[in-house]
Amino acid sequence: MDRFYRQFVRPGDLVFDVGAHVGDRVASFQRIGARVLAVEPQPAMVRALRLLYGRSRSVTIEALAVGREPGRARMLINVDNPTVSSISPAFVKAADGAPGWETQRWSETAEIEVTTLDALVAGHGVPAFIKLDVEGFEAEALSGLSQPVPALSFEFTTIQRDVGLACIERCAALGYARFNAALGESQALIGDWMSAPDVARWLTELPQTANSGDIYAVAD
């Protein structure tokens, strides 16, 4: 993981980890030598982050979700698998009965505060890299970013390709010219860098069984 992220992050860089969960990426960014803003709305996850990183001078924790505009939202919480908790009802609906998602249940809710990427940039500075993993809310989050940062990634799922395609479109509008992807938790890019139309075609043609991964966008 460290070797992979060194393609995008250098010592001293600021990184936004949006959807930090319990901080596996936070740990990697920290080992690289970056300063990390860990953004996570789920109360149980925030408690874990504070236990693990609350005393670290290189990690700042914000108990927030990220969306198109500031406000409040209802989070649908998957108690047994909180990494797929979401504030997107469409994501939960898409997962209902989908192959590979049959055992997932969103049985609790929580009211959470929502901010924007622009507000985080204003408050913490321009990051070198943004990691977005917000379970079907990635396009909404990117809509709250009005300026490109050097590089970012966003999660996609094959149950909601439309969200991934909307993210690609938004990135292209922000000026991102090169795209790549990693499947699942492989931490390996699939091949050569692509244009926005090419990565959109790749995502559209991806087998349903691929399930999920991350698309990377670089501004240069």
PDB file of C-alpha atoms in Angstrom:
ATOM      1  CA  MET A   1       0.000   0.000   0.000  1.00  0.00           C
ATOM      2  CA  ASP A   2       2.797   2.435   0.881  1.00  0.00           C
ATOM      3  CA  ARG A   3       4.612   1.704  -2.371  1.00  0.00           C
ATOM      4  CA  PHE A   4       1.414   2.245  -4.318  1.00  0.00           C
ATOM      5  CA  TYR A   5       0.516   5.588  -2.734  1.00  0.00           C
ATOM      6  CA  ARG A   6       4.039   6.939  -3.176  1.00  0.00           C
ATOM      7  CA  GLN A   7       3.011   7.448  -6.808  1.00  0.00           C
ATOM      8  CA  PHE A   8       0.767  10.270  -5.584  1.00  0.00           C
ATOM      9  CA  VAL A   9       2.029  11.320  -2.144  1.00  0.00           C
ATOM     10  CA  ARG A  10       5.421  12.580  -0.961  1.00  0.00           C
ATOM     11  CA  PRO A  11       6.779  13.293   2.537  1.00  0.00           C
ATOM     12  CA  GLY A  12       5.363  16.562   3.832  1.00  0.00           C
ATOM     13  CA  ASP A  13       2.313  16.509   1.531  1.00  0.00           C
ATOM     14  CA  LEU A  14      -1.180  17.104   2.835  1.00  0.00           C
ATOM     15  CA  VAL A  15      -3.640  14.282   2.088  1.00  0.00           C
ATOM     16  CA  PHE A  16      -7.412  14.231   2.578  1.00  0.00           C
ATOM     17  CA  ASP A  17      -8.658  10.737   3.475  1.00  0.00           C
ATOM     18  CA  VAL A  18     -12.409  11.141   3.006  1.00  0.00           C
ATOM     19  CA  GLY A  19     -14.223   8.096   4.299  1.00  0.00           C
ATOM     20  CA  ALA A  20     -11.290   7.195   6.526  1.00  0.00           C
ATOM     21  CA  HIS A  21     -13.165   4.357   8.286  1.00  0.00           C
ATOM     22  CA  VAL A  22     -10.682   2.984  10.881  1.00  0.00           C
ATOM     23  CA  GLY A  23      -7.637   4.405   9.157  1.00  0.00           C
ATOM     24  CA  ASP A  24      -5.768   1.781   7.151  1.00  0.00           C
ATOM     25  CA  ARG A  25      -5.006   4.448   4.519  1.00  0.00           C
ATOM     26  CA  VAL A  26      -4.292   6.992   7.246  1.00  0.00           C
ATOM     27  CA  ALA A  27      -1.576   4.680   8.524  1.00  0.00           C
ATOM     28  CA  SER A  28      -0.093   4.313   5.049  1.00  0.00           C
ATOM     29  CA  PHE A  29      -0.091   8.050   4.349  1.00  0.00           C
ATOM     30  CA  GLN A  30       1.476   8.635   7.759  1.00  0.00           C
ATOM     31  CA  ARG A  31       4.241   6.100   7.086  1.00  0.00           C
ATOM     32  CA  ILE A  32       5.003   7.883   3.809  1.00  0.00           C
ATOM     33  CA  GLY A  33       5.481  11.054   5.845  1.00  0.00           C
ATOM     34  CA  ALA A  34       2.365  12.951   4.816  1.00  0.00           C
ATOM     35  CA  ARG A  35       0.098  15.094   6.940  1.00  0.00           C
ATOM     36  CA  VAL A  36      -3.393  13.566   6.931  1.00  0.00           C
ATOM     37  CA  LEU A  37      -6.864  15.009   7.321  1.00  0.00           C
ATOM     38  CA  ALA A  38      -9.018  11.982   8.197  1.00  0.00           C
ATOM     39  CA  VAL A  39     -12.699  12.696   7.476  1.00  0.00           C
ATOM     40  CA  GLU A  40     -15.224  10.181   8.807  1.00  0.00           C
ATOM     41  CA  PRO A  41     -18.840  10.695   9.950  1.00  0.00           C
ATOM     42  CA  GLN A  42     -19.636   7.432  11.746  1.00  0.00           C
ATOM     43  CA  PRO A  43     -19.382   7.879  15.530  1.00  0.00           C
ATOM     44  CA  ALA A  44     -17.941   4.394  16.166  1.00  0.00           C
ATOM     45  CA  MET A  45     -15.334   4.865  13.442  1.00  0.00           C
ATOM     46  CA  VAL A  46     -14.414   8.306  14.748  1.00  0.00           C
ATOM     47  CA  ARG A  47     -13.842   6.839  18.204  1.00  0.00           C
ATOM     48  CA  ALA A  48     -11.511   4.238  16.686  1.00  0.00           C
ATOM     49  CA  LEU A  49      -9.630   6.907  14.726  1.00  0.00           C
ATOM     50  CA  ARG A  50      -9.177   9.010  17.849  1.00  0.00           C
ATOM     51  CA  LEU A  51      -7.879   6.017  19.791  1.00  0.00           C
ATOM     52  CA  LEU A  52      -5.415   5.154  17.037  1.00  0.00           C
ATOM     53  CA  TYR A  53      -4.356   8.607  15.816  1.00  0.00           C
ATOM     54  CA  GLY A  54      -5.682  11.173  18.270  1.00  0.00           C
ATOM     55  CA  ARG A  55      -2.222  11.899  19.676  1.00  0.00           C
ATOM     56  CA  SER A  56      -0.473  12.067  16.316  1.00  0.00           C
ATOM     57  CA  ARG A  57       0.741  15.511  15.287  1.00  0.00           C
ATOM     58  CA  SER A  58       0.496  14.520  11.627  1.00  0.00           C
ATOM     59  CA  VAL A  59      -3.191  13.464  11.694  1.00  0.00           C
ATOM     60  CA  THR A  60      -6.247  15.704  12.059  1.00  0.00           C
ATOM     61  CA  ILE A  61      -9.638  14.023  12.492  1.00  0.00           C
ATOM     62  CA  GLU A  62     -12.903  15.614  11.376  1.00  0.00           C
ATOM     63  CA  ALA A  63     -16.184  13.886  12.320  1.00  0.00           C
ATOM     64  CA  LEU A  64     -17.953  14.889   9.121  1.00  0.00           C
ATOM     65  CA  ALA A  65     -19.390  13.603   5.872  1.00  0.00           C
ATOM     66  CA  VAL A  66     -18.634  15.332   2.574  1.00  0.00           C
ATOM     67  CA  GLY A  67     -21.240  16.320   0.015  1.00  0.00           C
ATOM     68  CA  ARG A  68     -22.392  18.865  -2.539  1.00  0.00           C
ATOM     69  CA  GLU A  69     -23.226  21.480   0.103  1.00  0.00           C
ATOM     70  CA  PRO A  70     -22.959  21.852   3.887  1.00  0.00           C
ATOM     71  CA  GLY A  71     -25.802  20.726   6.112  1.00  0.00           C
ATOM     72  CA  ARG A  72     -26.992  17.589   7.819  1.00  0.00           C
ATOM     73  CA  ALA A  73     -27.883  14.140   6.490  1.00  0.00           C
ATOM     74  CA  ARG A  74     -29.126  10.758   7.639  1.00  0.00           C
ATOM     75  CA  MET A  75     -26.522   8.014   7.496  1.00  0.00           C
ATOM     76  CA  LEU A  76     -27.695   4.448   6.897  1.00  0.00           C
ATOM     77  CA  ILE A  77     -25.452   2.294   9.084  1.00  0.00           C
ATOM     78  CA  ASN A  78     -24.515  -1.303   8.404  1.00  0.00           C
ATOM     79  CA  VAL A  79     -23.709  -2.504  11.911  1.00  0.00           C
ATOM     80  CA  ASP A  80     -22.054  -5.756  10.817  1.00  0.00           C
ATOM     81  CA  ASN A  81     -20.031  -4.131   8.027  1.00  0.00           C
ATOM     82  CA  PRO A  82     -19.748  -0.410   8.809  1.00  0.00           C
ATOM     83  CA  THR A  83     -17.324   0.225   5.941  1.00  0.00           C
ATOM     84  CA  VAL A  84     -20.372   0.167   3.612  1.00  0.00           C
ATOM     85  CA  SER A  85     -22.506   2.527   5.683  1.00  0.00           C
ATOM     86  CA  SER A  86     -23.751   5.320   3.445  1.00  0.00           C
ATOM     87  CA  ILE A  87     -25.735   8.525   3.235  1.00  0.00           C
ATOM     88  CA  SER A  88     -26.925   7.505  -0.228  1.00  0.00           C
ATOM     89  CA  PRO A  89     -30.304   5.721  -0.233  1.00  0.00           C
ATOM     90  CA  ALA A  90     -29.672   4.944  -3.910  1.00  0.00           C
ATOM     91  CA  PHE A  91     -26.540   3.010  -2.978  1.00  0.00           C
ATOM     92  CA  VAL A  92     -28.418   0.917  -0.424  1.00  0.00           C
ATOM     93  CA  LYS A  93     -31.213   0.301  -2.933  1.00  0.00           C
ATOM     94  CA  ALA A  94     -28.715  -0.764  -5.609  1.00  0.00           C
ATOM     95  CA  ALA A  95     -27.099  -3.216  -3.187  1.00  0.00           C
ATOM     96  CA  ASP A  96     -30.425  -4.816  -2.262  1.00  0.00           C
ATOM     97  CA  GLY A  97     -30.322  -8.350  -3.680  1.00  0.00           C
ATOM     98  CA  ALA A  98     -27.296  -7.652  -5.902  1.00  0.00           C
ATOM     99  CA  PRO A  99     -24.842 -10.573  -6.323  1.00  0.00           C
ATOM    100  CA  GLY A 100     -22.239 -10.402  -3.590  1.00  0.00           C
ATOM    101  CA  TRP A 101     -24.323  -8.020  -1.478  1.00  0.00           C
ATOM    102  CA  GLU A 102     -27.035 -10.426  -0.321  1.00  0.00           C
ATOM    103  CA  THR A 103     -26.017 -10.460   3.358  1.00  0.00           C
ATOM    104  CA  GLN A 104     -25.675  -6.708   3.780  1.00  0.00           C
ATOM    105  CA  ARG A 105     -28.187  -4.954   6.029  1.00  0.00           C
ATOM    106  CA  TRP A 106     -28.464  -1.272   6.923  1.00  0.00           C
ATOM    107  CA  SER A 107     -30.372  -1.508  10.196  1.00  0.00           C
ATOM    108  CA  GLU A 108     -29.518   1.731  12.013  1.00  0.00           C
ATOM    109  CA  THR A 109     -29.366   5.419  11.221  1.00  0.00           C
ATOM    110  CA  ALA A 110     -27.507   8.448  12.558  1.00  0.00           C
ATOM    111  CA  GLU A 111     -27.830  12.166  11.920  1.00  0.00           C
ATOM    112  CA  ILE A 112     -24.486  13.531  10.763  1.00  0.00           C
ATOM    113  CA  GLU A 113     -22.972  16.847   9.740  1.00  0.00           C
ATOM    114  CA  VAL A 114     -21.998  17.383   6.110  1.00  0.00           C
ATOM    115  CA  THR A 115     -19.311  19.708   4.770  1.00  0.00           C
ATOM    116  CA  THR A 116     -17.768  20.197   1.322  1.00  0.00           C
ATOM    117  CA  LEU A 117     -14.335  19.562  -0.120  1.00  0.00           C
ATOM    118  CA  ASP A 118     -14.057  23.290  -0.803  1.00  0.00           C
ATOM    119  CA  ALA A 119     -14.682  24.009   2.879  1.00  0.00           C
ATOM    120  CA  LEU A 120     -12.047  21.466   3.894  1.00  0.00           C
ATOM    121  CA  VAL A 121      -9.560  23.073   1.499  1.00  0.00           C
ATOM    122  CA  ALA A 122     -10.374  26.504   2.939  1.00  0.00           C
ATOM    123  CA  GLY A 123      -9.886  25.228   6.481  1.00  0.00           C
ATOM    124  CA  HIS A 124      -6.868  22.958   6.076  1.00  0.00           C
ATOM    125  CA  GLY A 125      -5.096  23.903   2.838  1.00  0.00           C
ATOM    126  CA  VAL A 126      -4.852  22.427  -0.649  1.00  0.00           C
ATOM    127  CA  PRO A 127      -4.008  18.708  -0.505  1.00  0.00           C
ATOM    128  CA  ALA A 128      -1.676  16.910  -2.871  1.00  0.00           C
ATOM    129  CA  PHE A 129      -4.075  13.966  -2.946  1.00  0.00           C
ATOM    130  CA  ILE A 130      -7.702  13.285  -2.020  1.00  0.00           C
ATOM    131  CA  LYS A 131      -8.948   9.752  -1.392  1.00  0.00           C
ATOM    132  CA  LEU A 132     -12.746   9.460  -1.657  1.00  0.00           C
ATOM    133  CA  ASP A 133     -14.444   6.311  -0.378  1.00  0.00           C
ATOM    134  CA  VAL A 134     -17.977   7.287   0.606  1.00  0.00           C
ATOM    135  CA  GLU A 135     -20.175   4.426  -0.587  1.00  0.00           C
ATOM    136  CA  GLY A 136     -22.141   5.803  -3.501  1.00  0.00           C
ATOM    137  CA  PHE A 137     -21.831   9.470  -2.534  1.00  0.00           C
ATOM    138  CA  GLU A 138     -18.604  10.145  -4.450  1.00  0.00           C
ATOM    139  CA  ALA A 139     -20.223  12.225  -7.210  1.00  0.00           C
ATOM    140  CA  GLU A 140     -21.975  14.383  -4.628  1.00  0.00           C
ATOM    141  CA  ALA A 141     -18.678  14.900  -2.817  1.00  0.00           C
ATOM    142  CA  LEU A 142     -16.866  15.880  -6.015  1.00  0.00           C
ATOM    143  CA  SER A 143     -19.622  18.372  -6.793  1.00  0.00           C
ATOM    144  CA  GLY A 144     -18.444  20.275  -3.732  1.00  0.00           C
ATOM    145  CA  LEU A 145     -14.933  20.695  -5.169  1.00  0.00           C
ATOM    146  CA  SER A 146     -14.472  23.722  -7.432  1.00  0.00           C
ATOM    147  CA  GLN A 147     -10.724  23.533  -8.073  1.00  0.00           C
ATOM    148  CA  PRO A 148      -8.530  20.590  -9.026  1.00  0.00           C
ATOM    149  CA  VAL A 149      -5.881  19.261  -6.682  1.00  0.00           C
ATOM    150  CA  PRO A 150      -2.840  17.435  -8.122  1.00  0.00           C
ATOM    151  CA  ALA A 151      -4.397  13.969  -7.821  1.00  0.00           C
ATOM    152  CA  LEU A 152      -7.413  12.203  -6.375  1.00  0.00           C
ATOM    153  CA  SER A 153      -9.118   8.838  -6.282  1.00  0.00           C
ATOM    154  CA  PHE A 154     -12.736   7.816  -5.924  1.00  0.00           C
ATOM    155  CA  GLU A 155     -14.279   4.427  -5.283  1.00  0.00           C
ATOM    156  CA  PHE A 156     -16.595   2.880  -7.865  1.00  0.00           C
ATOM    157  CA  THR A 157     -18.910  -0.128  -7.707  1.00  0.00           C
ATOM    158  CA  THR A 158     -20.413  -2.159 -10.530  1.00  0.00           C
ATOM    159  CA  ILE A 159     -23.817  -1.912  -8.850  1.00  0.00           C
ATOM    160  CA  GLN A 160     -23.693   1.848  -9.391  1.00  0.00           C
ATOM    161  CA  ARG A 161     -21.630   2.503 -12.493  1.00  0.00           C
ATOM    162  CA  ASP A 162     -23.602   5.698 -13.052  1.00  0.00           C
ATOM    163  CA  VAL A 163     -21.973   7.204  -9.961  1.00  0.00           C
ATOM    164  CA  GLY A 164     -18.506   6.349 -11.248  1.00  0.00           C
ATOM    165  CA  LEU A 165     -19.328   7.778 -14.671  1.00  0.00           C
ATOM    166  CA  ALA A 166     -20.611  10.969 -13.058  1.00  0.00           C
ATOM    167  CA  CYS A 167     -17.344  11.230 -11.109  1.00  0.00           C
ATOM    168  CA  ILE A 168     -15.311  10.857 -14.304  1.00  0.00           C
ATOM    169  CA  GLU A 169     -17.399  13.576 -15.951  1.00  0.00           C
ATOM    170  CA  ARG A 170     -16.909  15.888 -12.965  1.00  0.00           C
ATOM    171  CA  CYS A 171     -13.160  15.261 -12.907  1.00  0.00           C
ATOM    172  CA  ALA A 172     -12.916  16.028 -16.617  1.00  0.00           C
ATOM    173  CA  ALA A 173     -14.828  19.281 -16.053  1.00  0.00           C
ATOM    174  CA  LEU A 174     -12.329  20.199 -13.315  1.00  0.00           C
ATOM    175  CA  GLY A 175      -9.478  19.703 -15.760  1.00  0.00           C
ATOM    176  CA  TYR A 176      -8.227  16.205 -14.958  1.00  0.00           C
ATOM    177  CA  ALA A 177      -6.715  14.715 -18.112  1.00  0.00           C
ATOM    178  CA  ARG A 178      -5.274  11.331 -17.096  1.00  0.00           C
ATOM    179  CA  PHE A 179      -7.088   8.441 -15.440  1.00  0.00           C
ATOM    180  CA  ASN A 180      -6.220   4.974 -14.196  1.00  0.00           C
ATOM    181  CA  ALA A 181      -7.832   2.395 -11.937  1.00  0.00           C
ATOM    182  CA  ALA A 182      -7.158  -0.319  -9.391  1.00  0.00           C
ATOM    183  CA  LEU A 183      -9.532  -3.239  -8.849  1.00  0.00           C
ATOM    184  CA  GLY A 184     -10.629  -4.186  -5.362  1.00  0.00           C
ATOM    185  CA  GLU A 185      -7.843  -3.916  -2.819  1.00  0.00           C
ATOM    186  CA  SER A 186      -5.122  -4.826  -5.315  1.00  0.00           C
ATOM    187  CA  GLN A 187      -3.149  -1.575  -4.887  1.00  0.00           C
ATOM    188  CA  ALA A 188      -2.021  -2.014  -8.487  1.00  0.00           C
ATOM    189  CA  LEU A 189      -2.934   0.150 -11.461  1.00  0.00           C
ATOM    190  CA  ILE A 190      -4.549  -1.753 -14.326  1.00  0.00           C
ATOM    191  CA  GLY A 191      -2.225  -0.422 -17.036  1.00  0.00           C
ATOM    192  CA  ASP A 192      -1.469   2.742 -18.979  1.00  0.00           C
ATOM    193  CA  TRP A 193      -3.068   6.065 -18.111  1.00  0.00           C
ATOM    194  CA  MET A 194      -6.214   6.863 -20.091  1.00  0.00           C
ATOM    195  CA  SER A 195      -8.353   9.781 -21.171  1.00  0.00           C
ATOM    196  CA  ALA A 196     -11.739  10.429 -19.557  1.00  0.00           C
ATOM    197  CA  PRO A 197     -13.678   8.791 -22.439  1.00  0.00           C
ATOM    198  CA  ASP A 198     -11.405   5.740 -22.329  1.00  0.00           C
ATOM    199  CA  VAL A 199     -11.729   5.181 -18.592  1.00  0.00           C
ATOM    200  CA  ALA A 200     -15.501   5.689 -18.859  1.00  0.00           C
ATOM    201  CA  ARG A 201     -15.603   3.005 -21.552  1.00  0.00           C
ATOM    202  CA  TRP A 202     -13.465   0.707 -19.378  1.00  0.00           C
ATOM    203  CA  LEU A 203     -15.839   1.130 -16.426  1.00  0.00           C
ATOM    204  CA  THR A 204     -18.906   0.559 -18.615  1.00  0.00           C
ATOM    205  CA  GLU A 205     -17.461  -2.689 -19.990  1.00  0.00           C
ATOM    206  CA  LEU A 206     -16.157  -3.997 -16.663  1.00  0.00           C
ATOM    207  CA  PRO A 207     -17.731  -7.350 -15.658  1.00  0.00           C
ATOM    208  CA  GLN A 208     -20.305  -7.137 -12.882  1.00  0.00           C
ATOM    209  CA  THR A 209     -18.218  -9.586 -10.844  1.00  0.00           C
ATOM    210  CA  ALA A 210     -15.402  -7.028 -10.568  1.00  0.00           C
ATOM    211  CA  ASN A 211     -17.578  -5.458  -7.849  1.00  0.00           C
ATOM    212  CA  SER A 212     -15.525  -2.410  -6.885  1.00  0.00           C
ATOM    213  CA  GLY A 213     -12.276  -0.545  -7.087  1.00  0.00           C
ATOM    214  CA  ASP A 214     -10.866   2.961  -7.307  1.00  0.00           C
ATOM    215  CA  ILE A 215     -10.348   5.323 -10.222  1.00  0.00           C
ATOM    216  CA  TYR A 216      -7.382   7.720 -10.058  1.00  0.00           C
ATOM    217  CA  ALA A 217      -7.285  11.128 -11.721  1.00  0.00           C
ATOM    218  CA  VAL A 218      -4.214  13.285 -12.250  1.00  0.00           C
ATOM    219  CA  ALA A 219      -4.445  16.955 -13.162  1.00  0.00           C
ATOM    220  CA  ASP A 220      -1.322  17.321 -15.312  1.00  0.00           C
TER     221      ASP A 220
END
